mmCIF file of C-alpha atoms and ligand atoms in Angstrom:
data_model
loop_
_atom_site.group_PDB
_atom_site.id
_atom_site.type_symbol
_atom_site.label_atom_id
_atom_site.label_comp_id
_atom_site.label_asym_id
_atom_site.label_seq_id
_atom_site.Cartn_x
_atom_site.Cartn_y
_atom_site.Cartn_z
ATOM 1 C CA MET A 1 5.977 2.189 -5.309
ATOM 2 C CA ALA A 2 4.623 2.218 -1.704
ATOM 3 C CA LEU A 3 5.224 -0.389 0.848
ATOM 4 C CA ARG A 4 2.707 -0.748 3.787
ATOM 5 C CA ASN A 5 3.508 -2.347 6.893
ATOM 6 C CA ILE A 6 2.938 -6.542 7.207
ATOM 7 C CA VAL A 7 0.958 -7.318 10.700
ATOM 8 C CA THR A 8 2.170 -10.655 11.961
ATOM 9 C CA ASP A 9 0.101 -13.013 13.964
ATOM 10 C CA GLU A 10 -0.081 -12.005 17.208
ATOM 11 C CA ASP A 11 -2.460 -8.828 15.839
ATOM 12 C CA PRO A 12 -6.060 -9.966 16.419
ATOM 13 C CA ILE A 13 -6.742 -8.209 13.199
ATOM 14 C CA LEU A 14 -5.567 -11.343 11.154
ATOM 15 C CA ARG A 15 -8.549 -13.470 12.814
ATOM 16 C CA LYS A 16 -11.431 -11.335 11.695
ATOM 17 C CA VAL A 17 -13.597 -12.247 8.747
ATOM 18 C CA CYS A 18 -12.762 -9.539 6.114
ATOM 19 C CA ARG A 19 -15.597 -7.497 4.443
ATOM 20 C CA PRO A 20 -16.608 -7.474 0.510
ATOM 21 C CA VAL A 21 -14.932 -4.635 -1.315
ATOM 22 C CA GLY A 22 -17.697 -4.109 -3.645
ATOM 23 C CA GLU A 23 -16.900 -1.590 -6.499
ATOM 24 C CA VAL A 24 -13.375 -1.448 -7.168
ATOM 25 C CA THR A 25 -12.667 2.487 -7.003
ATOM 26 C CA PRO A 26 -9.268 4.111 -7.766
ATOM 27 C CA ARG A 27 -8.532 3.891 -3.800
ATOM 28 C CA ILE A 28 -8.971 0.023 -3.891
ATOM 29 C CA GLN A 29 -6.493 -0.126 -6.994
ATOM 30 C CA MET A 30 -3.973 1.759 -5.145
ATOM 31 C CA ILE A 31 -4.229 -0.299 -2.097
ATOM 32 C CA LEU A 32 -3.579 -3.314 -4.594
ATOM 33 C CA ASP A 33 -0.777 -1.607 -6.195
ATOM 34 C CA ASP A 34 0.519 -1.227 -2.929
ATOM 35 C CA MET A 35 0.300 -4.612 -1.808
ATOM 36 C CA VAL A 36 1.954 -5.838 -5.085
ATOM 37 C CA ASP A 37 5.117 -3.576 -4.355
ATOM 38 C CA THR A 38 5.068 -4.895 -0.595
ATOM 39 C CA MET A 39 4.582 -8.690 -1.447
ATOM 40 C CA ARG A 40 7.450 -8.225 -4.020
ATOM 41 C CA ASP A 41 10.005 -6.286 -1.314
ATOM 42 C CA ALA A 42 9.150 -9.229 1.121
ATOM 43 C CA ASN A 43 10.108 -11.810 -1.124
ATOM 44 C CA GLY A 44 6.433 -13.372 -0.969
ATOM 45 C CA VAL A 45 4.435 -14.984 -3.306
ATOM 46 C CA GLY A 46 0.953 -13.709 -1.970
ATOM 47 C CA LEU A 47 -0.483 -11.354 0.559
ATOM 48 C CA ALA A 48 -3.754 -10.971 1.378
ATOM 49 C CA ALA A 49 -5.419 -7.254 2.168
ATOM 50 C CA PRO A 50 -5.672 -8.262 6.040
ATOM 51 C CA GLN A 51 -2.139 -8.602 6.275
ATOM 52 C CA VAL A 52 -1.405 -4.723 5.805
ATOM 53 C CA GLY A 53 -4.389 -4.091 8.318
ATOM 54 C CA ILE A 54 -7.184 -3.822 5.721
ATOM 55 C CA MET A 55 -10.411 -5.636 6.646
ATOM 56 C CA ARG A 56 -11.313 -6.224 2.837
ATOM 57 C CA ARG A 57 -12.065 -9.094 0.793
ATOM 58 C CA MET A 58 -8.886 -9.104 -1.442
ATOM 59 C CA PHE A 59 -5.696 -10.188 -2.143
ATOM 60 C CA VAL A 60 -2.428 -10.222 -4.935
ATOM 61 C CA ALA A 61 -0.391 -13.300 -5.921
ATOM 62 C CA GLU A 62 2.229 -13.633 -7.751
ATOM 63 C CA PRO A 63 2.969 -17.382 -7.904
ATOM 64 C CA GLU A 64 5.301 -17.255 -10.854
ATOM 65 C CA PRO A 65 7.648 -14.348 -11.071
ATOM 66 C CA GLU A 66 6.056 -11.697 -13.432
ATOM 67 C CA LYS A 67 2.760 -13.493 -13.576
ATOM 68 C CA VAL A 68 0.671 -10.921 -11.069
ATOM 69 C CA TYR A 69 -2.852 -11.699 -9.823
ATOM 70 C CA HIS A 70 -5.531 -9.425 -8.108
ATOM 71 C CA PHE A 71 -8.089 -10.770 -6.509
ATOM 72 C CA VAL A 72 -11.674 -8.670 -5.237
ATOM 73 C CA ASP A 73 -14.304 -10.496 -3.690
ATOM 74 C CA PRO A 74 -12.765 -14.149 -4.679
ATOM 75 C CA GLU A 75 -15.066 -17.168 -4.319
ATOM 76 C CA ILE A 76 -13.708 -20.593 -4.323
ATOM 77 C CA ILE A 77 -16.551 -22.161 -6.556
ATOM 78 C CA SER A 78 -14.642 -25.702 -6.678
ATOM 79 C CA LEU A 79 -12.204 -27.790 -4.936
ATOM 80 C CA GLU A 80 -10.609 -31.189 -6.212
ATOM 81 C CA GLY A 81 -8.043 -33.639 -5.172
ATOM 82 C CA GLU A 82 -5.635 -33.367 -1.895
ATOM 83 C CA GLN A 83 -1.937 -32.232 -1.970
ATOM 84 C CA GLU A 84 0.598 -31.958 1.003
ATOM 85 C CA SER A 85 2.227 -28.228 0.850
ATOM 86 C CA GLU A 86 4.800 -26.771 2.472
ATOM 87 C CA GLU A 87 4.143 -23.040 3.659
ATOM 88 C CA GLY A 88 5.424 -19.865 4.775
ATOM 89 C CA CYS A 89 3.528 -16.837 5.741
ATOM 90 C CA LEU A 90 4.824 -13.011 5.607
ATOM 91 C CA SER A 91 2.495 -12.750 8.800
ATOM 92 C CA VAL A 92 4.183 -15.852 10.756
ATOM 93 C CA PRO A 93 7.606 -14.822 10.405
ATOM 94 C CA GLY A 94 10.594 -17.697 11.359
ATOM 95 C CA ARG A 95 7.996 -20.564 10.622
ATOM 96 C CA VAL A 96 7.022 -23.355 8.150
ATOM 97 C CA GLY A 97 4.632 -25.925 8.052
ATOM 98 C CA LYS A 98 2.774 -28.895 6.294
ATOM 99 C CA VAL A 99 -0.739 -28.110 5.295
ATOM 100 C CA ILE A 100 -3.026 -30.409 3.351
ATOM 101 C CA ARG A 101 -4.575 -28.526 0.076
ATOM 102 C CA PRO A 102 -6.736 -29.235 -2.715
ATOM 103 C CA GLU A 103 -4.719 -30.217 -5.739
ATOM 104 C CA LYS A 104 -7.013 -28.167 -7.930
ATOM 105 C CA ILE A 105 -9.601 -25.215 -7.449
ATOM 106 C CA VAL A 106 -11.566 -23.173 -9.273
ATOM 107 C CA ILE A 107 -11.830 -19.501 -8.281
ATOM 108 C CA GLU A 108 -13.645 -16.121 -9.437
ATOM 109 C CA GLY A 109 -13.641 -12.919 -8.262
ATOM 110 C CA LYS A 110 -12.983 -9.149 -9.719
ATOM 111 C CA ASP A 111 -9.959 -8.342 -11.013
ATOM 112 C CA ARG A 112 -7.744 -4.911 -10.555
ATOM 113 C CA TYR A 113 -10.359 -3.193 -13.040
ATOM 114 C CA GLY A 114 -13.317 -4.719 -11.751
ATOM 115 C CA HIS A 115 -13.919 -7.249 -14.393
ATOM 116 C CA PRO A 116 -15.309 -10.572 -13.484
ATOM 117 C CA ARG A 117 -12.391 -13.150 -13.618
ATOM 118 C CA GLN A 118 -12.411 -16.939 -13.500
ATOM 119 C CA TYR A 119 -9.798 -19.410 -13.125
ATOM 120 C CA THR A 120 -8.624 -23.017 -12.608
ATOM 121 C CA PHE A 121 -5.253 -23.514 -10.497
ATOM 122 C CA GLU A 122 -3.253 -26.940 -9.852
ATOM 123 C CA GLY A 123 -0.181 -27.735 -7.922
ATOM 124 C CA PHE A 124 1.394 -24.869 -6.673
ATOM 125 C CA ASP A 125 -0.735 -22.054 -7.476
ATOM 126 C CA ALA A 126 -3.964 -23.734 -5.968
ATOM 127 C CA ILE A 127 -1.766 -23.988 -2.561
ATOM 128 C CA VAL A 128 -0.991 -20.072 -2.832
ATOM 129 C CA MET A 129 -4.222 -18.974 -3.403
ATOM 130 C CA CYS A 130 -6.048 -21.118 -1.182
ATOM 131 C CA HIS A 131 -3.490 -19.959 1.495
ATOM 132 C CA GLU A 132 -4.471 -16.123 0.640
ATOM 133 C CA PHE A 133 -7.987 -16.993 0.613
ATOM 134 C CA ASP A 134 -8.123 -18.194 3.947
ATOM 135 C CA HIS A 135 -6.362 -14.833 5.190
ATOM 136 C CA LEU A 136 -9.745 -13.471 4.085
ATOM 137 C CA GLU A 137 -11.582 -15.948 6.721
ATOM 138 C CA GLY A 138 -8.908 -14.982 9.496
ATOM 139 C CA ILE A 139 -7.702 -18.333 9.028
ATOM 140 C CA LEU A 140 -3.916 -18.921 8.957
ATOM 141 C CA TYR A 141 -2.109 -21.787 7.706
ATOM 142 C CA THR A 142 -1.129 -22.662 11.339
ATOM 143 C CA ASP A 143 -4.391 -23.425 12.203
ATOM 144 C CA LYS A 144 -4.379 -26.143 9.582
ATOM 145 C CA ALA A 145 -0.883 -27.584 9.703
ATOM 146 C CA THR A 146 0.053 -30.809 10.331
ATOM 147 C CA GLU A 147 3.296 -29.488 11.635
ATOM 148 C CA VAL A 148 4.652 -26.217 11.801
ATOM 149 C CA PHE A 149 9.009 -26.057 11.947
ATOM 150 C CA GLU A 150 11.134 -23.267 13.504
ATOM 151 C CA ILE A 151 13.351 -22.442 10.848
ATOM 152 C CA SER A 152 16.345 -19.826 10.290
ATOM 153 C CA GLU A 153 16.351 -16.627 8.911
ATOM 154 C CA GLU A 154 18.537 -17.634 5.692
ATOM 155 C CA GLU A 155 16.333 -20.226 5.306
ATOM 156 C CA GLU A 156 13.225 -18.389 5.060
ATOM 157 C CA GLN A 157 13.175 -17.559 0.964
ATOM 158 C CA GLU A 158 9.705 -17.950 -0.498
ATOM 159 C CA GLU A 159 6.663 -16.783 1.289
ATOM 160 C CA GLU A 160 3.024 -16.532 1.326
HETATM 161 ZN ZN1 ZN B 1 -0.152 -15.811 4.675
#
């Protein structure tokens, strides 16, 4: 298990648009595996490559325990409906905010093995995937939030 440092919101790296990954090489797989370890260690439900300082279009997510997704060069191909989420971010410690997200999305991309995948996500899973996808565009949830609150360390549990 290898943990990577999570960069926080004052770092300009989080504001850049990430470049495509292309081929899923063993090096990319290693980074994805480290990202899963890092996400779990931080009690997060998602982590995007720029959050560990890598400007490539990939993220990992575990919206339910043991249900891990790896996305390489993802595209959101459809969005439907609306829901209000309450989100935190491992790169924005100490705060949560309310964001309007789509209720349902269809997303495609490559998995950890470079195989093409397409998934439909609804509810909380859709929130997590949209939040992580935004990181690849240099967008933080605080940009979209209608309200942002300060929280104490004890309140800080699940973060994306
Ligand atoms: Zn985040």
